[in-house]
Coordinates of N, CA, C and O in Angstrom, one line a residue:
M277 N 121.7 67.0 8.8 CA 122.3 66.0 9.6 C 121.8 66.1 11.0 O 121.6 67.2 11.5
L278 N 121.6 65.0 11.6 CA 121.1 64.9 13.0 C 122.2 64.4 13.9 O 122.8 63.3 13.6
F279 N 122.4 65.0 15.0 CA 123.4 64.7 16.0 C 122.9 64.5 17.3 O 121.9 65.2 17.7
D280 N 123.5 63.7 18.2 CA 123.0 63.5 19.5 C 123.7 64.6 20.4 O 124.4 65.5 19.9
S281 N 123.4 64.5 21.7 CA 123.9 65.6 22.6 C 125.4 65.6 22.7 O 126.0 66.6 23.2
N282 N 126.1 64.6 22.3 CA 127.6 64.5 22.3 C 128.2 64.9 21.0 O 129.3 64.7 20.7
N283 N 127.3 65.4 20.0 CA 127.7 65.7 18.7 C 128.1 64.6 17.8 O 128.8 64.7 16.8
F284 N 127.6 63.4 18.1 CA 127.9 62.2 17.3 C 126.8 62.1 16.2 O 125.6 62.3 16.6
L285 N 127.1 61.8 15.0 CA 126.1 61.6 14.0 C 125.1 60.6 14.4 O 125.5 59.5 14.7
A286 N 123.8 60.9 14.3 CA 122.8 60.0 14.7 C 121.7 59.8 13.6 O 120.8 59.0 13.8
G287 N 121.8 60.6 12.6 CA 120.8 60.4 11.5 C 120.8 61.5 10.5 O 121.7 62.4 10.5
W288 N 119.8 61.5 9.6 CA 119.7 62.4 8.5 C 118.2 62.7 8.3 O 117.3 61.8 8.5
K289 N 117.9 63.9 7.9 CA 116.5 64.3 7.6 C 116.5 65.2 6.4 O 117.2 66.1 6.2
S290 N 115.5 64.8 5.5 CA 115.3 65.7 4.3 C 114.1 66.6 4.6 O 113.1 66.2 5.0
Y291 N 114.4 67.9 4.5 CA 113.3 68.9 4.7 C 112.4 69.1 3.5 O 111.3 69.6 3.7
K292 N 112.8 68.5 2.4 CA 111.9 68.6 1.2 C 110.9 67.5 1.3 O 109.7 67.7 1.0
T293 N 111.3 66.3 1.7 CA 110.3 65.2 1.8 C 109.9 64.7 3.2 O 109.0 63.9 3.4
D294 N 110.6 65.3 4.2 CA 110.4 64.9 5.6 C 110.9 63.5 5.9 O 110.6 63.0 7.0
K295 N 111.6 62.9 5.0 CA 112.1 61.5 5.2 C 113.2 61.6 6.2 O 114.0 62.5 6.2
Q296 N 113.3 60.6 7.1 CA 114.3 60.5 8.1 C 115.0 59.2 8.1 O 114.3 58.2 7.9
I297 N 116.3 59.2 8.4 CA 117.0 57.9 8.6 C 117.7 58.1 9.9 O 118.6 59.0 10.1
I298 N 117.4 57.3 10.9 CA 118.0 57.3 12.2 C 119.0 56.2 12.4 O 118.7 55.0 12.2
S299 N 120.3 56.5 12.7 CA 121.3 55.5 12.8 C 121.8 55.3 14.2 O 122.4 54.2 14.5
R300 N 121.5 56.2 15.1 CA 121.9 56.1 16.5 C 120.7 56.6 17.3 O 120.3 57.8 17.1
K301 N 120.2 55.8 18.2 CA 119.1 56.2 19.0 C 119.5 57.3 20.1 O 120.5 57.1 20.7
C302 N 118.6 58.3 20.2 CA 118.9 59.3 21.3 C 117.5 60.0 21.6 O 116.6 59.8 20.8
D303 N 117.5 60.7 22.7 CA 116.3 61.3 23.1 C 115.9 62.5 22.2 O 114.7 62.7 22.0
S304 N 116.9 63.3 21.9 CA 116.6 64.5 21.0 C 117.8 64.7 20.1 O 118.9 64.3 20.4
F305 N 117.5 65.3 19.0 CA 118.5 65.5 18.0 C 118.9 67.0 17.8 O 118.0 67.8 17.9
R306 N 120.1 67.3 17.5 CA 120.6 68.6 17.1 C 120.7 68.5 15.6 O 121.3 67.6 15.1
Q307 N 120.2 69.5 15.0 CA 120.2 69.6 13.5 C 121.2 70.5 13.0 O 121.2 71.7 13.4
Y308 N 122.1 70.1 12.1 CA 123.1 70.9 11.5 C 123.1 70.7 10.0 O 123.0 69.5 9.6
A309 N 123.3 71.7 9.3 CA 123.4 71.6 7.8 C 124.7 70.9 7.5 O 125.7 71.0 8.1
F310 N 124.7 70.1 6.4 CA 125.9 69.5 5.9 C 126.6 70.4 4.9 O 126.0 70.8 3.9
S311 N 127.7 70.9 5.3 CA 128.5 71.9 4.6 C 129.4 71.3 3.5 O 129.9 72.0 2.7
G312 N 129.7 70.0 3.6 CA 130.6 69.3 2.7 C 132.0 69.4 3.2 O 132.9 68.9 2.5
I313 N 132.3 69.9 4.3 CA 133.6 70.0 4.9 C 133.9 68.7 5.6 O 133.1 68.3 6.5
H314 N 135.0 68.0 5.4 CA 135.3 66.7 6.0 C 136.7 66.8 6.6 O 137.6 67.3 6.0
I315 N 136.8 66.3 7.8 CA 138.1 66.1 8.5 C 138.1 64.7 8.8 O 137.4 64.2 9.7
L316 N 139.0 63.9 8.0 CA 138.9 62.5 8.1 C 140.3 61.8 8.4 O 141.3 62.4 8.0
S317 N 140.2 60.7 9.0 CA 141.4 59.8 9.0 C 141.4 59.0 7.7 O 140.3 58.5 7.3
P318 N 142.5 58.9 7.0 CA 142.5 58.1 5.8 C 142.0 56.7 6.0 O 141.5 56.0 5.0
E319 N 142.0 56.2 7.2 CA 141.5 54.8 7.4 C 140.0 54.6 7.1 O 139.6 53.5 6.9
I320 N 139.3 55.7 7.1 CA 137.9 55.6 6.9 C 137.6 55.1 5.5 O 136.6 54.4 5.3
F321 N 138.4 55.3 4.5 CA 138.2 54.8 3.2 C 138.2 53.3 3.1 O 137.5 52.7 2.2
E322 N 138.9 52.6 4.0 CA 138.9 51.2 4.1 C 137.5 50.6 4.5 O 137.2 49.5 4.2
L323 N 136.8 51.5 5.2 CA 135.4 51.1 5.7 C 134.3 51.2 4.7 O 133.2 50.7 4.9
F324 N 134.6 52.0 3.6 CA 133.6 52.2 2.6 C 133.5 50.9 1.7 O 134.5 50.4 1.2
E325 N 132.2 50.5 1.5 CA 132.0 49.3 0.7 C 132.1 49.7 -0.8 O 132.6 48.9 -1.6
N326 N 131.5 50.8 -1.2 CA 131.5 51.2 -2.6 C 132.7 52.1 -2.9 O 133.0 53.1 -2.2
K327 N 133.5 51.7 -3.9 CA 134.7 52.5 -4.2 C 134.5 53.4 -5.4 O 135.4 54.1 -5.9
E328 N 133.3 53.3 -6.0 CA 132.9 54.2 -7.1 C 132.4 55.5 -6.6 O 132.4 55.8 -5.4
T329 N 131.8 56.3 -7.5 CA 131.2 57.6 -7.1 C 129.9 57.3 -6.3 O 129.1 56.4 -6.7
F330 N 129.7 58.0 -5.2 CA 128.5 57.7 -4.3 C 128.3 58.9 -3.4 O 129.2 59.8 -3.3
S331 N 127.1 59.0 -2.9 CA 126.8 60.0 -1.9 C 127.5 59.6 -0.6 O 127.4 58.5 -0.1
I332 N 128.2 60.6 0.1 CA 128.9 60.3 1.3 C 127.9 60.1 2.5 O 128.3 59.5 3.5
I333 N 126.7 60.6 2.4 CA 125.8 60.5 3.5 C 125.5 59.0 3.9 O 125.5 58.7 5.0
T334 N 125.2 58.2 2.9 CA 124.9 56.8 3.1 C 125.9 56.1 3.9 O 125.6 55.5 4.9
P335 N 127.2 56.1 3.5 CA 128.2 55.4 4.3 C 128.4 56.0 5.7 O 128.7 55.3 6.7
Y336 N 128.3 57.4 5.8 CA 128.4 58.0 7.1 C 127.4 57.5 8.0 O 127.7 57.2 9.2
L337 N 126.1 57.4 7.6 CA 125.1 56.9 8.4 C 125.3 55.5 8.8 O 125.1 55.1 10.0
K338 N 125.8 54.6 7.9 CA 126.0 53.2 8.2 C 127.2 53.1 9.2 O 127.1 52.4 10.2
L339 N 128.2 53.9 9.0 CA 129.4 53.9 10.0 C 129.0 54.4 11.3 O 129.5 54.0 12.4
S340 N 128.1 55.4 11.4 CA 127.7 56.0 12.6 C 127.0 55.1 13.6 O 126.9 55.4 14.8
K341 N 126.6 53.9 13.1 CA 126.0 52.9 14.0 C 127.0 52.3 14.9 O 126.7 51.9 16.0
E342 N 128.3 52.3 14.5 CA 129.3 51.6 15.2 C 130.5 52.5 15.6 O 131.3 52.2 16.5
K343 N 130.7 53.6 14.8 CA 131.8 54.5 15.0 C 131.3 55.9 15.5 O 130.1 56.2 15.3
E344 N 132.2 56.6 16.0 CA 131.8 58.0 16.5 C 132.2 59.0 15.5 O 133.3 59.4 15.4
L345 N 131.2 59.4 14.7 CA 131.4 60.5 13.7 C 130.9 61.8 14.3 O 129.7 61.9 14.6
L346 N 131.8 62.7 14.5 CA 131.5 64.0 15.2 C 131.2 65.1 14.2 O 131.7 65.2 13.1
A347 N 130.3 66.0 14.7 CA 130.1 67.3 14.0 C 131.3 68.2 14.2 O 131.9 68.2 15.2
F348 N 131.5 69.0 13.2 CA 132.5 70.1 13.3 C 131.8 71.4 13.1 O 131.1 71.6 12.1
H349 N 131.8 72.2 14.1 CA 131.1 73.5 14.1 C 132.1 74.6 13.5 O 133.1 74.8 14.1
H350 N 131.7 75.1 12.4 CA 132.5 76.2 11.8 C 131.6 77.4 11.5 O 130.4 77.3 11.4
N351 N 132.3 78.5 11.6 CA 131.5 79.8 11.3 C 132.5 80.8 10.6 O 133.6 80.4 10.3
H352 N 132.1 82.0 10.5 CA 132.9 82.9 9.8 C 134.2 83.2 10.5 O 135.2 83.8 9.9
K353 N 134.3 82.9 11.8 CA 135.5 83.2 12.5 C 136.6 82.1 12.3 O 137.8 82.4 12.4
N354 N 136.2 80.9 11.9 CA 137.2 79.8 11.7 C 137.1 79.2 10.4 O 137.7 78.1 10.2
W355 N 136.4 79.8 9.4 CA 136.2 79.2 8.1 C 136.1 80.2 7.1 O 135.5 81.3 7.3
F356 N 136.7 80.0 5.9 CA 136.6 80.9 4.8 C 136.6 80.0 3.5 O 137.5 79.2 3.3
D357 N 135.6 80.2 2.7 CA 135.5 79.5 1.4 C 136.5 80.1 0.4 O 136.4 81.3 0.0
A358 N 137.5 79.4 0.1 CA 138.6 79.9 -0.8 C 138.5 79.1 -2.1 O 139.5 78.8 -2.8
G359 N 137.3 78.9 -2.6 CA 137.1 78.1 -3.8 C 137.2 78.8 -5.1 O 136.8 78.2 -6.1
S360 N 137.7 80.0 -5.2 CA 137.9 80.7 -6.4 C 139.1 81.6 -6.4 O 139.5 81.9 -5.3
V361 N 139.5 82.0 -7.5 CA 140.7 82.9 -7.6 C 140.4 84.2 -6.8 O 141.2 84.7 -6.1
E362 N 139.2 84.7 -7.1 CA 138.8 86.0 -6.4 C 138.8 85.9 -4.9 O 139.2 86.8 -4.2
K363 N 138.3 84.7 -4.4 CA 138.3 84.5 -2.9 C 139.7 84.3 -2.4 O 140.0 84.8 -1.3
L364 N 140.6 83.7 -3.2 CA 141.9 83.5 -2.7 C 142.6 84.9 -2.7 O 143.5 85.1 -1.8
E365 N 142.3 85.8 -3.6 CA 142.9 87.1 -3.6 C 142.6 87.8 -2.3 O 143.4 88.6 -1.7
K366 N 141.4 87.6 -1.7 CA 141.0 88.3 -0.5 C 141.8 87.8 0.7 O 142.0 88.5 1.7
L367 N 142.4 86.6 0.6 CA 143.2 86.1 1.7 C 144.6 86.7 1.7 O 145.3 86.5 2.7
K368 N 145.1 87.3 0.7 CA 146.4 87.9 0.6 C 146.6 88.9 1.8 O 145.7 89.7 2.0
G369 N 147.6 88.8 2.5 CA 147.9 89.7 3.6 C 147.2 89.4 4.9 O 147.4 90.1 5.9
I370 N 146.4 88.3 4.9 CA 145.7 87.9 6.2 C 146.7 87.0 7.0 O 147.2 86.0 6.4
N371 N 146.9 87.3 8.2 CA 147.7 86.5 9.1 C 146.9 85.3 9.6 O 145.9 85.6 10.3
I372 N 147.3 84.1 9.4 CA 146.5 83.0 9.9 C 147.2 82.4 11.1 O 148.4 82.2 11.1

């Protein structure tokens, strides 16, 4: 994902094909990997045209032309993948 200096979504780039889609013009882009973590207002679903299964990247790029979609920076200090029973077991006894 490509973001401007204010961390607003501004585009997407494939490193396999070098294809780029720019949705917001800016002088330079910050590149962040898409982790699949979403922090959303439920109102965003009203803005999606397609209600079936779809890639979230396409509507995000379209919305970023008019809306401010921000990057969220997470790292090992503020994020833990708890997607399995084994990983959930590691969380026992941790004060959050």
